[in-house]
PDB file of C-alpha atoms in Angstrom:
ATOM      1  CA  MET C  25      -4.874 -17.459 -25.048  1.00  0.00           C
ATOM      2  CA  THR C  26      -8.231 -15.789 -25.517  1.00  0.00           C
ATOM      3  CA  SER C  27     -11.318 -17.583 -24.237  1.00  0.00           C
ATOM      4  CA  PHE C  28     -14.776 -17.154 -25.720  1.00  0.00           C
ATOM      5  CA  LYS C  29     -18.306 -17.755 -24.536  1.00  0.00           C
ATOM      6  CA  PRO C  30     -21.462 -18.769 -26.419  1.00  0.00           C
ATOM      7  CA  GLY C  31     -22.815 -15.888 -28.496  1.00  0.00           C
ATOM      8  CA  ASP C  32     -19.416 -14.197 -28.993  1.00  0.00           C
ATOM      9  CA  GLN C  33     -18.735 -12.992 -32.523  1.00  0.00           C
ATOM     10  CA  VAL C  34     -15.386 -14.235 -33.841  1.00  0.00           C
ATOM     11  CA  GLU C  35     -13.446 -14.675 -37.055  1.00  0.00           C
ATOM     12  CA  VAL C  36     -12.164 -18.089 -38.107  1.00  0.00           C
ATOM     13  CA  CYS C  37      -8.717 -18.323 -39.669  1.00  0.00           C
ATOM     14  CA  CYS C  38      -8.775 -20.609 -42.680  1.00  0.00           C
ATOM     15  CA  LYS C  39      -5.581 -22.627 -43.096  1.00  0.00           C
ATOM     16  CA  GLU C  40      -6.600 -24.657 -46.146  1.00  0.00           C
ATOM     17  CA  GLU C  41      -4.656 -24.411 -49.376  1.00  0.00           C
ATOM     18  CA  GLY C  42      -6.044 -21.571 -51.491  1.00  0.00           C
ATOM     19  CA  PHE C  43      -7.711 -19.887 -48.512  1.00  0.00           C
ATOM     20  CA  ARG C  44      -4.746 -18.801 -46.383  1.00  0.00           C
ATOM     21  CA  ASN C  45      -4.873 -15.240 -45.027  1.00  0.00           C
ATOM     22  CA  SER C  46      -8.665 -15.335 -45.029  1.00  0.00           C
ATOM     23  CA  PHE C  47     -11.001 -14.980 -42.054  1.00  0.00           C
ATOM     24  CA  TYR C  48     -14.688 -15.888 -41.877  1.00  0.00           C
ATOM     25  CA  PRO C  49     -17.245 -14.370 -39.495  1.00  0.00           C
ATOM     26  CA  ALA C  50     -18.771 -16.854 -37.056  1.00  0.00           C
ATOM     27  CA  THR C  51     -20.574 -17.117 -33.740  1.00  0.00           C
ATOM     28  CA  ILE C  52     -19.475 -19.272 -30.799  1.00  0.00           C
ATOM     29  CA  ILE C  53     -22.201 -21.873 -30.232  1.00  0.00           C
ATOM     30  CA  SER C  54     -20.629 -23.708 -27.305  1.00  0.00           C
ATOM     31  CA  GLU C  55     -17.380 -24.378 -25.492  1.00  0.00           C
ATOM     32  CA  ILE C  56     -16.518 -28.081 -25.639  1.00  0.00           C
ATOM     33  CA  ASN C  57     -13.628 -27.883 -23.170  1.00  0.00           C
ATOM     34  CA  THR C  58     -10.831 -25.450 -22.433  1.00  0.00           C
ATOM     35  CA  ASN C  59      -9.937 -23.694 -25.697  1.00  0.00           C
ATOM     36  CA  GLU C  60     -12.136 -25.873 -27.953  1.00  0.00           C
ATOM     37  CA  TYR C  61     -15.391 -24.602 -29.431  1.00  0.00           C
ATOM     38  CA  ILE C  62     -18.230 -25.244 -31.808  1.00  0.00           C
ATOM     39  CA  VAL C  63     -18.751 -22.268 -34.116  1.00  0.00           C
ATOM     40  CA  GLN C  64     -21.485 -21.476 -36.592  1.00  0.00           C
ATOM     41  CA  TYR C  65     -20.408 -19.490 -39.635  1.00  0.00           C
ATOM     42  CA  ASN C  66     -22.378 -16.329 -40.334  1.00  0.00           C
ATOM     43  CA  THR C  67     -21.890 -16.537 -44.106  1.00  0.00           C
ATOM     44  CA  LEU C  68     -20.914 -20.124 -45.013  1.00  0.00           C
ATOM     45  CA  LEU C  69     -23.540 -22.798 -45.554  1.00  0.00           C
ATOM     46  CA  THR C  70     -23.524 -26.604 -45.422  1.00  0.00           C
ATOM     47  CA  ALA C  71     -22.822 -28.480 -48.672  1.00  0.00           C
ATOM     48  CA  ASP C  72     -26.554 -28.714 -49.431  1.00  0.00           C
ATOM     49  CA  GLU C  73     -26.937 -25.007 -48.556  1.00  0.00           C
ATOM     50  CA  SER C  74     -29.773 -25.758 -46.124  1.00  0.00           C
ATOM     51  CA  HIS C  75     -28.129 -24.537 -42.903  1.00  0.00           C
ATOM     52  CA  PRO C  76     -25.248 -22.393 -41.671  1.00  0.00           C
ATOM     53  CA  HIS C  77     -22.077 -24.490 -41.502  1.00  0.00           C
ATOM     54  CA  ARG C  78     -20.894 -25.508 -38.020  1.00  0.00           C
ATOM     55  CA  GLU C  79     -17.421 -26.647 -37.100  1.00  0.00           C
ATOM     56  CA  PHE C  80     -15.431 -27.848 -34.098  1.00  0.00           C
ATOM     57  CA  LEU C  81     -12.315 -25.633 -33.714  1.00  0.00           C
ATOM     58  CA  SER C  82      -9.430 -24.890 -31.400  1.00  0.00           C
ATOM     59  CA  ALA C  83      -9.047 -21.398 -29.936  1.00  0.00           C
ATOM     60  CA  THR C  84      -5.857 -21.072 -32.024  1.00  0.00           C
ATOM     61  CA  ASP C  85      -8.098 -20.946 -35.129  1.00  0.00           C
ATOM     62  CA  LEU C  86     -10.211 -18.099 -33.730  1.00  0.00           C
ATOM     63  CA  ARG C  87      -9.830 -14.420 -33.009  1.00  0.00           C
ATOM     64  CA  PRO C  88     -12.241 -11.739 -31.797  1.00  0.00           C
ATOM     65  CA  VAL C  89     -13.751  -9.450 -34.415  1.00  0.00           C
ATOM     66  CA  PRO C  90     -11.236  -6.606 -34.892  1.00  0.00           C
ATOM     67  CA  PRO C  91     -12.207  -3.161 -33.639  1.00  0.00           C
ATOM     68  CA  GLU C  92     -13.371  -0.728 -36.277  1.00  0.00           C
ATOM     69  CA  ILE C  93     -10.732   1.750 -37.402  1.00  0.00           C
ATOM     70  CA  ALA C  94     -12.046   5.005 -38.823  1.00  0.00           C
ATOM     71  CA  ALA C  95     -10.019   5.324 -42.022  1.00  0.00           C
ATOM     72  CA  THR C  96     -11.338   7.576 -44.771  1.00  0.00           C
ATOM     73  CA  GLU C  97      -8.689   6.701 -47.361  1.00  0.00           C
ATOM     74  CA  PHE C  98      -6.299   3.927 -48.232  1.00  0.00           C
ATOM     75  CA  TYR C  99      -2.920   4.531 -49.827  1.00  0.00           C
ATOM     76  CA  HIS C 100      -0.353   2.629 -51.868  1.00  0.00           C
ATOM     77  CA  LYS C 101       1.053  -0.331 -49.896  1.00  0.00           C
ATOM     78  CA  ASP C 102      -1.519  -0.080 -47.071  1.00  0.00           C
ATOM     79  CA  GLU C 103      -2.334  -3.533 -45.728  1.00  0.00           C
ATOM     80  CA  VAL C 104      -6.073  -4.079 -45.909  1.00  0.00           C
ATOM     81  CA  ASP C 105      -8.674  -6.782 -45.512  1.00  0.00           C
ATOM     82  CA  VAL C 106     -11.169  -7.049 -48.362  1.00  0.00           C
ATOM     83  CA  TYR C 107     -14.572  -8.662 -47.890  1.00  0.00           C
ATOM     84  CA  ALA C 108     -15.025 -11.079 -50.795  1.00  0.00           C
ATOM     85  CA  ASN C 109     -16.259 -14.656 -51.205  1.00  0.00           C
ATOM     86  CA  GLU C 110     -17.959 -14.658 -47.790  1.00  0.00           C
ATOM     87  CA  GLY C 111     -14.816 -13.749 -45.831  1.00  0.00           C
ATOM     88  CA  TRP C 112     -12.045 -11.215 -45.202  1.00  0.00           C
ATOM     89  CA  TRP C 113      -8.856 -11.550 -47.293  1.00  0.00           C
ATOM     90  CA  LYS C 114      -5.543  -9.846 -46.520  1.00  0.00           C
ATOM     91  CA  GLY C 115      -3.951  -7.817 -49.315  1.00  0.00           C
ATOM     92  CA  LYS C 116      -2.086  -4.604 -50.145  1.00  0.00           C
ATOM     93  CA  VAL C 117      -3.409  -1.554 -51.930  1.00  0.00           C
ATOM     94  CA  THR C 118      -1.603  -1.021 -55.223  1.00  0.00           C
ATOM     95  CA  ARG C 119      -3.461   2.116 -56.297  1.00  0.00           C
ATOM     96  CA  LYS C 120      -6.639   4.146 -56.007  1.00  0.00           C
ATOM     97  CA  LEU C 121      -8.944   4.408 -58.984  1.00  0.00           C
ATOM     98  CA  HIS C 122     -10.050   7.914 -59.803  1.00  0.00           C
ATOM     99  CA  GLY C 123     -13.572   8.409 -61.009  1.00  0.00           C
ATOM    100  CA  LYS C 124     -16.582  10.606 -60.802  1.00  0.00           C
ATOM    101  CA  GLY C 125     -18.635  10.817 -57.648  1.00  0.00           C
ATOM    102  CA  ARG C 126     -17.727  10.071 -54.064  1.00  0.00           C
ATOM    103  CA  ALA C 127     -17.382   6.287 -54.337  1.00  0.00           C
ATOM    104  CA  LYS C 128     -13.830   5.062 -53.903  1.00  0.00           C
ATOM    105  CA  ARG C 129     -12.344   1.985 -55.568  1.00  0.00           C
ATOM    106  CA  TYR C 130      -8.923   0.476 -55.130  1.00  0.00           C
ATOM    107  CA  TYR C 131      -6.736  -2.127 -56.752  1.00  0.00           C
ATOM    108  CA  VAL C 132      -5.671  -4.653 -54.133  1.00  0.00           C
ATOM    109  CA  ARG C 133      -2.948  -7.269 -54.542  1.00  0.00           C
ATOM    110  CA  PHE C 134      -3.259 -10.638 -52.811  1.00  0.00           C
ATOM    111  CA  GLU C 135      -0.315 -12.994 -52.409  1.00  0.00           C
ATOM    112  CA  GLY C 136      -0.622 -16.538 -51.272  1.00  0.00           C
ATOM    113  CA  ASN C 137       0.041 -20.119 -52.162  1.00  0.00           C
ATOM    114  CA  GLY C 138       2.682 -19.002 -54.656  1.00  0.00           C
ATOM    115  CA  GLU C 139       0.162 -17.019 -56.687  1.00  0.00           C
ATOM    116  CA  VAL C 140      -0.561 -13.306 -57.019  1.00  0.00           C
ATOM    117  CA  GLU C 141      -4.013 -11.912 -57.720  1.00  0.00           C
ATOM    118  CA  VAL C 142      -5.116  -8.307 -58.192  1.00  0.00           C
ATOM    119  CA  GLY C 143      -8.708  -7.108 -58.033  1.00  0.00           C
ATOM    120  CA  LYS C 144     -10.778  -3.919 -57.874  1.00  0.00           C
ATOM    121  CA  TYR C 145     -12.733  -3.305 -54.677  1.00  0.00           C
ATOM    122  CA  TRP C 146     -15.038  -0.659 -53.286  1.00  0.00           C
ATOM    123  CA  TYR C 147     -13.916   1.232 -50.197  1.00  0.00           C
ATOM    124  CA  ASN C 148     -16.921   0.010 -48.192  1.00  0.00           C
ATOM    125  CA  ASP C 149     -15.763  -3.608 -48.733  1.00  0.00           C
ATOM    126  CA  MET C 150     -12.377  -2.871 -47.153  1.00  0.00           C
ATOM    127  CA  ARG C 151     -10.942  -2.318 -43.704  1.00  0.00           C
ATOM    128  CA  ALA C 152      -7.477  -1.584 -42.332  1.00  0.00           C
ATOM    129  CA  HIS C 153      -5.689  -4.887 -41.677  1.00  0.00           C
ATOM    130  CA  GLN C 154      -5.027  -5.694 -38.044  1.00  0.00           C
ATOM    131  CA  ASP C 155      -3.080  -8.558 -36.495  1.00  0.00           C
ATOM    132  CA  TRP C 156      -4.193 -10.335 -33.312  1.00  0.00           C
ATOM    133  CA  VAL C 157      -0.979 -11.043 -31.377  1.00  0.00           C
ATOM    134  CA  HIS C 158      -0.889 -12.325 -27.794  1.00  0.00           C
ATOM    135  CA  GLY C 159      -4.352 -10.964 -27.017  1.00  0.00           C
ATOM    136  CA  LYS C 160      -3.888  -7.492 -28.550  1.00  0.00           C
ATOM    137  CA  TRP C 161      -4.715  -5.868 -31.875  1.00  0.00           C
ATOM    138  CA  TYR C 162      -1.936  -4.251 -33.902  1.00  0.00           C
ATOM    139  CA  CYS C 163      -2.417  -2.079 -36.985  1.00  0.00           C
ATOM    140  CA  SER C 164       0.341  -0.681 -39.185  1.00  0.00           C
ATOM    141  CA  LYS C 165      -2.018   1.790 -40.902  1.00  0.00           C
ATOM    142  CA  LYS C 166      -1.573   5.470 -40.260  1.00  0.00           C
ATOM    143  CA  ILE C 167      -5.038   6.890 -39.807  1.00  0.00           C
ATOM    144  CA  TYR C 168      -5.886   9.950 -41.890  1.00  0.00           C
ATOM    145  CA  LYS C 169      -9.135  11.749 -41.130  1.00  0.00           C
TER     146      LYS C 169
END
């Protein structure tokens, strides 16, 4: 199991209904005991929106921030993470939108909780999906440069 120290940047796995397959950026504030931490979310606020939200979590709910993968394109069926609603959401590219200029947009399909959603997202709000398994990052994306 990965251990963290105060100041480490992490992503918190949300397991609540309606938020599965989403990860939220946070900072380790302190280690309570072995594999238990207090984190402060980088993007989520308290209910009154006066302070960043803090939470007590197990290491099993945390992962390091994934390494950046230099991908210049995404293709049909690529697994991606899309930054939306203050966190990263796992989905699959269904198609690329063609338009004028250099900006790239994609349709991405999200499945979860028995529902399917599709949305349009800009390339710069996406990253290749990676899985954190037994202390290592794995990516199924073929990188095209």
